[in-house]
Each structure stands twice: as C-alpha cells, then as structure tokens.
Coordinates of C-alpha atoms in Angstrom, one line a residue:
X114 CA 0.0 0.0 0.1
X115 CA 1.2 3.5 -0.9
X116 CA 1.8 5.7 2.3
X117 CA 1.4 9.5 2.8
X118 CA 2.7 11.7 5.5
X119 CA 0.8 14.9 6.4
X120 CA 2.5 17.7 8.6
X121 CA 0.0 19.8 10.2
X122 CA 0.4 20.6 13.7
X123 CA -2.5 23.0 14.2
X124 CA -4.4 25.2 14.5
X125 CA -7.5 23.1 15.2
X126 CA -9.6 24.8 12.5
X127 CA -6.9 24.2 9.8
X128 CA -6.6 20.5 10.9
X129 CA -10.3 20.0 10.7
X130 CA -10.5 21.4 7.3
X131 CA -7.8 19.2 6.0
X132 CA -9.3 15.8 7.2
X133 CA -11.7 15.4 4.3
X134 CA -8.7 16.0 2.0
X135 CA -6.8 13.4 3.8
X136 CA -9.7 11.0 3.2
X137 CA -9.7 11.8 -0.6
X138 CA -6.1 10.7 -0.5
X139 CA -6.9 7.6 1.4
X140 CA -9.5 6.7 -1.2
X141 CA -6.8 6.6 -3.8
X142 CA -5.1 3.9 -2.0
X143 CA -2.9 5.7 0.5
X144 CA -2.3 4.8 4.2
X145 CA -2.3 8.1 6.2
X146 CA 0.2 9.1 8.9
X147 CA -0.3 12.6 10.3
X148 CA 2.1 14.6 12.4
X149 CA 0.2 16.9 14.6
X150 CA 0.3 18.8 17.9
X151 CA -1.1 17.7 21.2
X152 CA -4.2 19.7 21.0
X153 CA -5.2 18.3 17.5
X154 CA -4.2 14.8 18.3
X155 CA -7.4 14.0 20.3
X156 CA -9.5 15.3 17.3
X157 CA -7.6 13.1 14.7
X158 CA -7.9 10.1 16.8
X159 CA -11.7 10.2 16.2
X160 CA -10.9 8.9 12.7
X161 CA -9.4 5.4 12.9
X162 CA -8.0 5.5 9.5
X163 CA -5.4 8.1 10.4
X164 CA -2.2 7.1 12.2
X165 CA -1.6 9.9 14.5
X166 CA 2.0 10.9 15.1
X167 CA 1.7 13.1 18.2
X168 CA 4.5 15.7 18.5
X169 CA 5.3 18.5 21.1
X170 CA 4.3 21.3 18.9
X171 CA 5.4 24.0 21.4
X172 CA 8.9 22.5 21.6
X173 CA 9.1 22.0 17.8
X174 CA 7.9 25.6 17.1
X175 CA 10.5 26.9 19.4
X176 CA 13.2 24.9 17.6
X177 CA 14.3 22.6 20.5
X178 CA 16.7 20.1 18.9
X179 CA 15.7 17.3 21.2
X180 CA 12.0 17.5 19.9
X181 CA 13.0 17.6 16.3
X182 CA 15.4 14.6 16.6
X183 CA 12.8 12.6 18.4
X184 CA 10.3 13.3 15.6
X185 CA 12.9 12.3 13.0
X186 CA 13.6 9.0 14.6
X187 CA 9.9 8.1 14.6
X188 CA 9.3 9.0 10.9
X189 CA 12.4 7.2 9.6
X190 CA 10.7 4.0 10.6
X191 CA 8.3 4.2 7.5
X192 CA 8.9 4.7 3.7
X193 CA 6.6 7.2 2.2
X194 CA 5.4 8.0 -1.4
X195 CA 4.1 11.5 -0.4
X196 CA 5.3 13.9 2.2
X197 CA 3.0 17.0 2.5
X198 CA 4.0 19.7 4.9
X199 CA 0.9 22.0 4.8
X200 CA 2.6 25.3 5.7
X201 CA 4.0 28.2 3.6
X202 CA 6.9 28.8 5.9
X203 CA 9.9 27.0 4.8
X204 CA 11.2 26.6 8.3
X205 CA 8.7 23.6 8.6
X206 CA 10.9 21.8 6.0
X207 CA 13.1 20.8 8.9
X208 CA 10.6 18.6 10.4
X209 CA 10.8 16.0 7.5
X210 CA 14.3 17.0 6.4
X211 CA 15.7 13.3 6.4
X212 CA 12.4 11.6 5.2
X213 CA 12.6 10.8 1.6
X214 CA 9.6 10.3 -0.7
X215 CA 8.9 10.4 -4.4
X216 CA 6.8 13.5 -3.9
X217 CA 7.6 15.8 -1.0
X218 CA 6.3 19.5 -0.8
X219 CA 5.5 22.5 1.2
X220 CA 2.7 25.1 0.4
X221 CA 3.9 27.7 -2.0
X222 CA 3.1 31.3 -2.8
X223 CA 4.8 31.0 -6.2
X224 CA 3.9 27.5 -7.4
X225 CA 0.1 27.2 -8.3
X226 CA -0.1 23.5 -7.8
X227 CA 1.1 24.0 -4.2
X228 CA -0.9 27.0 -3.2
X229 CA -4.4 27.4 -1.6
X230 CA -6.0 29.5 -4.2
X231 CA -8.1 32.4 -2.8
X232 CA -11.9 32.2 -3.2
X233 CA -11.9 28.5 -2.9
X234 CA -12.6 26.6 0.1
X235 CA -9.6 25.4 2.1
X236 CA -10.8 21.9 2.3
X237 CA -11.1 21.5 -1.5
X238 CA -7.8 23.2 -1.9
X239 CA -6.0 20.8 0.5
X240 CA -7.5 18.0 -1.5
X241 CA -6.3 19.4 -4.8
X242 CA -2.9 19.9 -3.4
X243 CA -2.5 16.6 -1.7
X244 CA -3.6 14.7 -4.9
X245 CA -1.2 16.6 -7.1
X246 CA -3.8 18.0 -9.3
X247 CA -2.7 21.4 -10.8
X248 CA -6.3 22.4 -11.4
X249 CA -9.1 20.1 -10.2
X250 CA -12.1 21.0 -12.5
X251 CA -14.4 18.7 -10.7
X252 CA -16.9 20.3 -8.4
X253 CA -15.8 19.1 -4.9
X254 CA -17.4 21.0 -1.9
X255 CA -16.1 18.3 0.4
X256 CA -18.1 18.3 3.6
X257 CA -16.7 18.0 7.0
X258 CA -16.3 14.4 8.2
X259 CA -18.2 13.3 11.1
X260 CA -16.4 10.9 13.5
X261 CA -17.5 7.4 13.1
X262 CA -18.3 7.3 16.8
X263 CA -19.6 10.7 18.0
X264 CA -18.4 11.6 21.5
X265 CA -21.2 11.8 24.2
X266 CA -22.3 15.3 25.4
X267 CA -20.9 16.1 28.9
X268 CA -24.2 18.1 29.5
X269 CA -27.6 16.4 29.5
X270 CA -30.2 17.8 27.2
X271 CA -33.6 19.1 28.2
X272 CA -36.7 20.0 26.1
X273 CA -35.6 23.3 25.2
X274 CA -33.7 24.3 22.1
X275 CA -30.0 24.5 23.0
X276 CA -27.7 27.2 21.6
X277 CA -23.9 26.9 22.4
X278 CA -21.9 30.1 22.1
X279 CA -18.2 30.6 21.8
X280 CA -17.7 34.2 22.3
X281 CA -13.8 34.3 22.8
X282 CA -11.4 31.9 20.7
X283 CA -9.6 33.1 17.7
X284 CA -6.2 32.4 19.5
X285 CA -3.6 29.7 19.0
X286 CA -0.1 28.9 20.1
X287 CA 1.4 31.5 17.6
X288 CA -0.9 34.6 18.2
X289 CA -4.2 36.3 19.2
X290 CA -6.5 37.2 16.3
X291 CA -8.8 39.5 18.1
X292 CA -10.0 41.2 14.8
X293 CA -11.9 37.9 14.0
X294 CA -14.0 38.1 17.1
X295 CA -17.6 39.5 17.2
X296 CA -17.9 42.0 20.1
X297 CA -18.7 40.2 23.4
X298 CA -21.5 43.0 24.1
X299 CA -23.2 41.5 20.9
X300 CA -23.1 37.9 22.2
X301 CA -24.6 39.0 25.4
X302 CA -27.3 40.8 23.6
X303 CA -28.1 37.5 21.6
X304 CA -27.9 35.5 24.7
X305 CA -30.3 37.7 26.5
X306 CA -32.8 37.7 23.8
X307 CA -32.7 34.0 23.2
X308 CA -33.1 33.4 26.8
X309 CA -36.3 35.5 26.8
X310 CA -37.6 33.3 23.9
X311 CA -37.2 30.1 26.1
X312 CA -34.0 28.7 24.7
X313 CA -31.1 27.2 26.7
X314 CA -27.8 29.1 26.2
X315 CA -24.5 27.4 27.0
X316 CA -21.2 29.4 27.0
X317 CA -18.2 27.2 26.0
X318 CA -14.5 27.9 25.2
X319 CA -10.9 26.8 26.1
X320 CA -8.6 27.7 29.0
X321 CA -7.5 30.9 27.2
X322 CA -11.2 32.1 26.9
X323 CA -12.0 32.5 30.7
X324 CA -11.6 36.3 30.2
X325 CA -15.2 36.2 28.6
X326 CA -17.0 34.5 31.3
X327 CA -17.4 37.4 33.8
X328 CA -19.4 39.3 31.1
X329 CA -22.1 36.6 31.1
X330 CA -22.4 36.0 34.8
X331 CA -25.4 38.3 35.2
X332 CA -27.4 36.2 32.9
X333 CA -27.1 33.1 34.8
X334 CA -26.5 30.8 31.8
X335 CA -24.6 27.3 31.9
X336 CA -20.9 28.1 31.5
X337 CA -18.7 25.3 30.3
X338 CA -15.6 27.4 29.5
X339 CA -12.4 25.7 30.3
X340 CA -14.1 22.6 31.7
X341 CA -14.0 20.4 28.6
X342 CA -11.4 18.5 26.6
X343 CA -11.6 19.0 22.9
X344 CA -13.3 15.7 22.4
X345 CA -15.9 16.7 25.1
X346 CA -16.3 19.9 23.2
X347 CA -17.3 18.0 20.2
X348 CA -19.8 16.1 22.2
X349 CA -21.4 19.3 23.5
X350 CA -21.5 21.0 20.2
X351 CA -23.2 17.8 18.8
X352 CA -25.9 18.4 21.4
X353 CA -26.8 21.7 20.3
X354 CA -29.4 22.8 18.0
X355 CA -27.3 25.7 16.9
X356 CA -23.7 26.7 17.5
X357 CA -23.0 30.5 17.4
X358 CA -19.4 31.7 17.1
X359 CA -17.0 33.5 14.8
X360 CA -14.0 32.4 12.7
X361 CA -12.3 30.2 15.3
X362 CA -11.4 26.5 16.1
X363 CA -14.8 25.6 17.6
X364 CA -16.5 26.7 14.5
X365 CA -14.8 23.9 12.5
X366 CA -15.4 21.4 15.4
X367 CA -19.0 22.3 15.1
X368 CA -18.6 21.4 11.5
X369 CA -18.0 17.8 12.3
X370 CA -21.2 17.6 14.3
X371 CA -25.0 17.6 13.5
X372 CA -25.6 21.0 15.0
X373 CA -26.7 24.0 13.0
X374 CA -24.1 26.8 12.6
X375 CA -24.3 30.6 12.7
X376 CA -20.9 32.2 12.2
X377 CA -20.0 35.8 12.2
X378 CA -17.1 36.9 9.7
X379 CA -15.5 40.1 8.8
X380 CA -11.8 40.4 7.8
X381 CA -11.6 36.8 6.6
X382 CA -13.7 35.6 3.5
X383 CA -16.2 33.0 4.9
X384 CA -16.4 31.2 1.4
X385 CA -13.1 29.5 2.1
X386 CA -14.0 28.4 5.7
X387 CA -17.6 28.0 6.5
X388 CA -18.2 24.2 6.8
X389 CA -19.7 23.0 3.5
X390 CA -22.7 21.2 4.9
X391 CA -26.3 21.7 5.5
X392 CA -27.6 24.2 8.2
X393 CA -24.6 26.4 8.1
X394 CA -24.8 30.2 7.5
X395 CA -22.1 32.8 7.6
X396 CA -23.0 36.5 8.2
X397 CA -20.2 38.3 6.6
X398 CA -19.9 42.0 7.8
X399 CA -18.2 44.8 6.2
X400 CA -20.4 45.1 3.0
X401 CA -19.1 48.2 1.2
X402 CA -15.7 48.4 3.1
X403 CA -12.9 48.7 0.5
X404 CA -10.6 46.7 2.9
X405 CA -12.7 43.6 3.1
X406 CA -11.3 40.8 3.3
X407 CA -8.1 42.2 4.7
X408 CA -6.5 38.8 5.8
X409 CA -4.0 37.4 3.3
X410 CA -3.5 34.1 5.0
X411 CA -0.7 35.5 7.1
X412 CA -1.6 39.1 8.4
X413 CA -4.3 41.7 8.6
X414 CA -4.4 45.1 7.4
X415 CA -3.6 47.9 10.1
X416 CA -6.9 48.1 11.9
X417 CA -7.8 49.5 15.4
X418 CA -11.6 48.8 15.4
X419 CA -13.0 45.8 13.5
X420 CA -16.1 47.8 12.1
X421 CA -16.6 44.9 9.6
X422 CA -17.7 42.6 12.5
X423 CA -19.7 45.3 14.1
X424 CA -21.9 45.6 10.9
X425 CA -23.5 42.2 11.9
X426 CA -26.1 43.1 14.5
X427 CA -27.5 40.9 17.2
X428 CA -30.9 41.0 15.5
X429 CA -29.5 39.6 12.3
X430 CA -28.0 36.7 14.3
X431 CA -31.1 35.9 16.4
X432 CA -33.0 35.8 13.0
X433 CA -30.6 33.0 11.7
X434 CA -30.6 31.2 14.9
X435 CA -34.3 30.9 15.0
X436 CA -34.3 29.7 11.3
X437 CA -31.9 27.0 12.0
X438 CA -33.8 25.9 15.1
X439 CA -37.1 25.7 13.1
X440 CA -35.3 23.8 10.4
X441 CA -34.0 21.2 13.0
X442 CA -37.4 20.7 14.4
X443 CA -38.9 20.3 10.9
X444 CA -36.2 18.0 9.8
X445 CA -35.5 20.3 6.9
X446 CA -32.0 20.6 5.8
X447 CA -31.0 24.0 4.5
X448 CA -28.2 24.7 2.0
X449 CA -25.0 26.3 3.3
X450 CA -25.0 30.1 2.5
X451 CA -23.2 33.3 3.1
X452 CA -25.3 36.3 4.0
X453 CA -23.9 39.9 3.2
X454 CA -25.7 42.7 5.1
X455 CA -26.7 45.3 2.6
X456 CA -25.0 48.7 3.0
X457 CA -28.5 50.2 3.6
X458 CA -29.6 47.6 6.0
X459 CA -30.7 49.1 9.3
X460 CA -28.5 48.3 12.4
X461 CA -31.3 46.5 14.0
X462 CA -31.0 46.5 17.8
X463 CA -32.8 44.1 20.2
X464 CA -33.4 44.2 23.9
X465 CA -33.8 47.5 25.9
X466 CA -30.2 47.1 27.3
X467 CA -28.4 47.7 23.8

C-alpha cells in the first residue's frame, strides 16, 4: 500500500478542514500518517483510518533540537510516497528533512499547484494539493467528516432548544487574532434575547477564553468554559440545535457535528472557511468596506476597530438562529449560505439594554 505523511500541527480549524482532503487521498489507496500537535491529536484520533504521530508542537515551534530529533527517529521507521507539509513557512521543512519520498512538498506562494487559491474553500484546496492536481475542474465542496463514533455530550439535554455560544477563541499557540471576534457585547445581547424566547444558552471555550465568562455572569447561563477537553467539546457541540461563534477553532469542530451553525465573519472571507454542509450560515460583515477581506493568510491590514464585524447586528444573528432551530425541528436541511448585510440595512437593535 502507498503511504502518505501529512504534517499539520494545528491550529484546530486548519486541521479539521484538512481531514476530508486526507480522506480523499486515502480513497486513492494511501495509508495516512499525520504529524500533529497535542491539541489536535485528540481530534484526529476520532478517525481510526489516520495513524496519528503526536508531537510536542510548542517544543518544535521553539526549535528545540531534542524534539526535532525525536520526531525524525519516529518518521524514519516508514517509507513514504508522499510527504506533504501543509505550511507556507519554509522553516517547517526541517521537520521532515531526513524523510525521503517520491513527492515531497510544502505549500507555496509562487507555484500554483502547491498554493491554496483564494476564493476556494480550504478543504477543497487541501484535497487538490494533496492529490497533485494542478487544477481540479471537478466540483468538490467536500463536507466535513463526522467521527465514526460521536462523543457523548458532557451536559444532559432538556426539552428546550440549545444554543452553544463561543464568544472568545480566535487564538492559537502563535498569536491572538482579536480582529476575528464578534464583540462580546453583541453575544450578550443575543444570549439575553434567546433566553427571553425560552431557549437554553450554553457558553463554551478553552482555557484561554476565561476572560469572557465574567461578562455573562449576570445572565445565569450554563458556562462550560475551560471545563472540557476537545473531544468533550465536540460532544457538547453535537448536542446543540445551533452553535453560534465567529471564525475560530470551535467553528470547525461544530462542522464535524450535526448542529446548525451561525458564524460571524469580517476580515476573513467565509467562502473559504464556512463548513460546507447543510444548516451552516455565515454572516459576513463589512459590506461596502474597501478593505474587506483584509486577511491574506498571514496578516491583517492595520486596523484599530473591526467595524466589519460590528456591521453584523444581534438582530440579524437571532433571526438566523431561529431559522436553524425551526429547520432542525422540521427535519428540513438548509443549504449552506453566506449572507452579506446590505449597506443600507438598518442596524437593528434588540433588547432594551443595547
């Protein structure tokens, strides 16, 4: 059997978007080995066809020789036909330096066949690059892959519709992307309104998201922030009728569940990132802004106030959440879509406290 090695340590969103692409390569007869960081390892282990090679990503990224030599020793045990390092930064080349393969590459900004082309979904682009297709003319729209065994929810469900909100996030081991976040005040307004309509609201997030919790304490909602492993987070998201967040790792974790998704975007084009499955909607703020999108895959334009995100109002979000709750109750799958607020659309406010 042919063998492929994928190197993608994190972030969680990028790892999840690459999983269907790895499956496409496996369908062509490849066994899949995947070098990943400790955080991503637990997610990849939900897919038994992936041989997970867990590495200390923080040690590797800091250039510690011991971590690099340890990884080399593990990789040299196998012979590979394809070695794909899914990064643009050439420094990642060192991770597979002694590993030989008939096809070995990094992502490239100059070679089209190794570039994630703008305007196309990252999952489809990862598949094109891994398969070695310079231009794949077939329509793909590869959907996220649900785990073969879905984790149990750590929080029991009642009869009320459940909305899980991730109001922080957009942070990884390398940096904090605050410009991707929808304002916490907007999340509070949505939570207050949905509670008034009788829905259960659950706040979630990782250990670095604790800063957001005090803002929600007056609402008395269930706060699972920093209380769950990533696998438990998948179980919680799967128990939701709708997951509400912005462009962050949990958005993509929600993609591998059955929950509806409402995601707020601004500096990043959602066409390349919104999970390509039913009952997913992106609200892309910044209509009419000459600078949108400003994210080029590495950096953002200088910006002191992400007005593009603020153009998406709580009223718009509540409407989309209610639409997806109704669709779930009726068993009516809705096609994924990106909604762009009109420049003349009023900034609808909800609740007396806004």
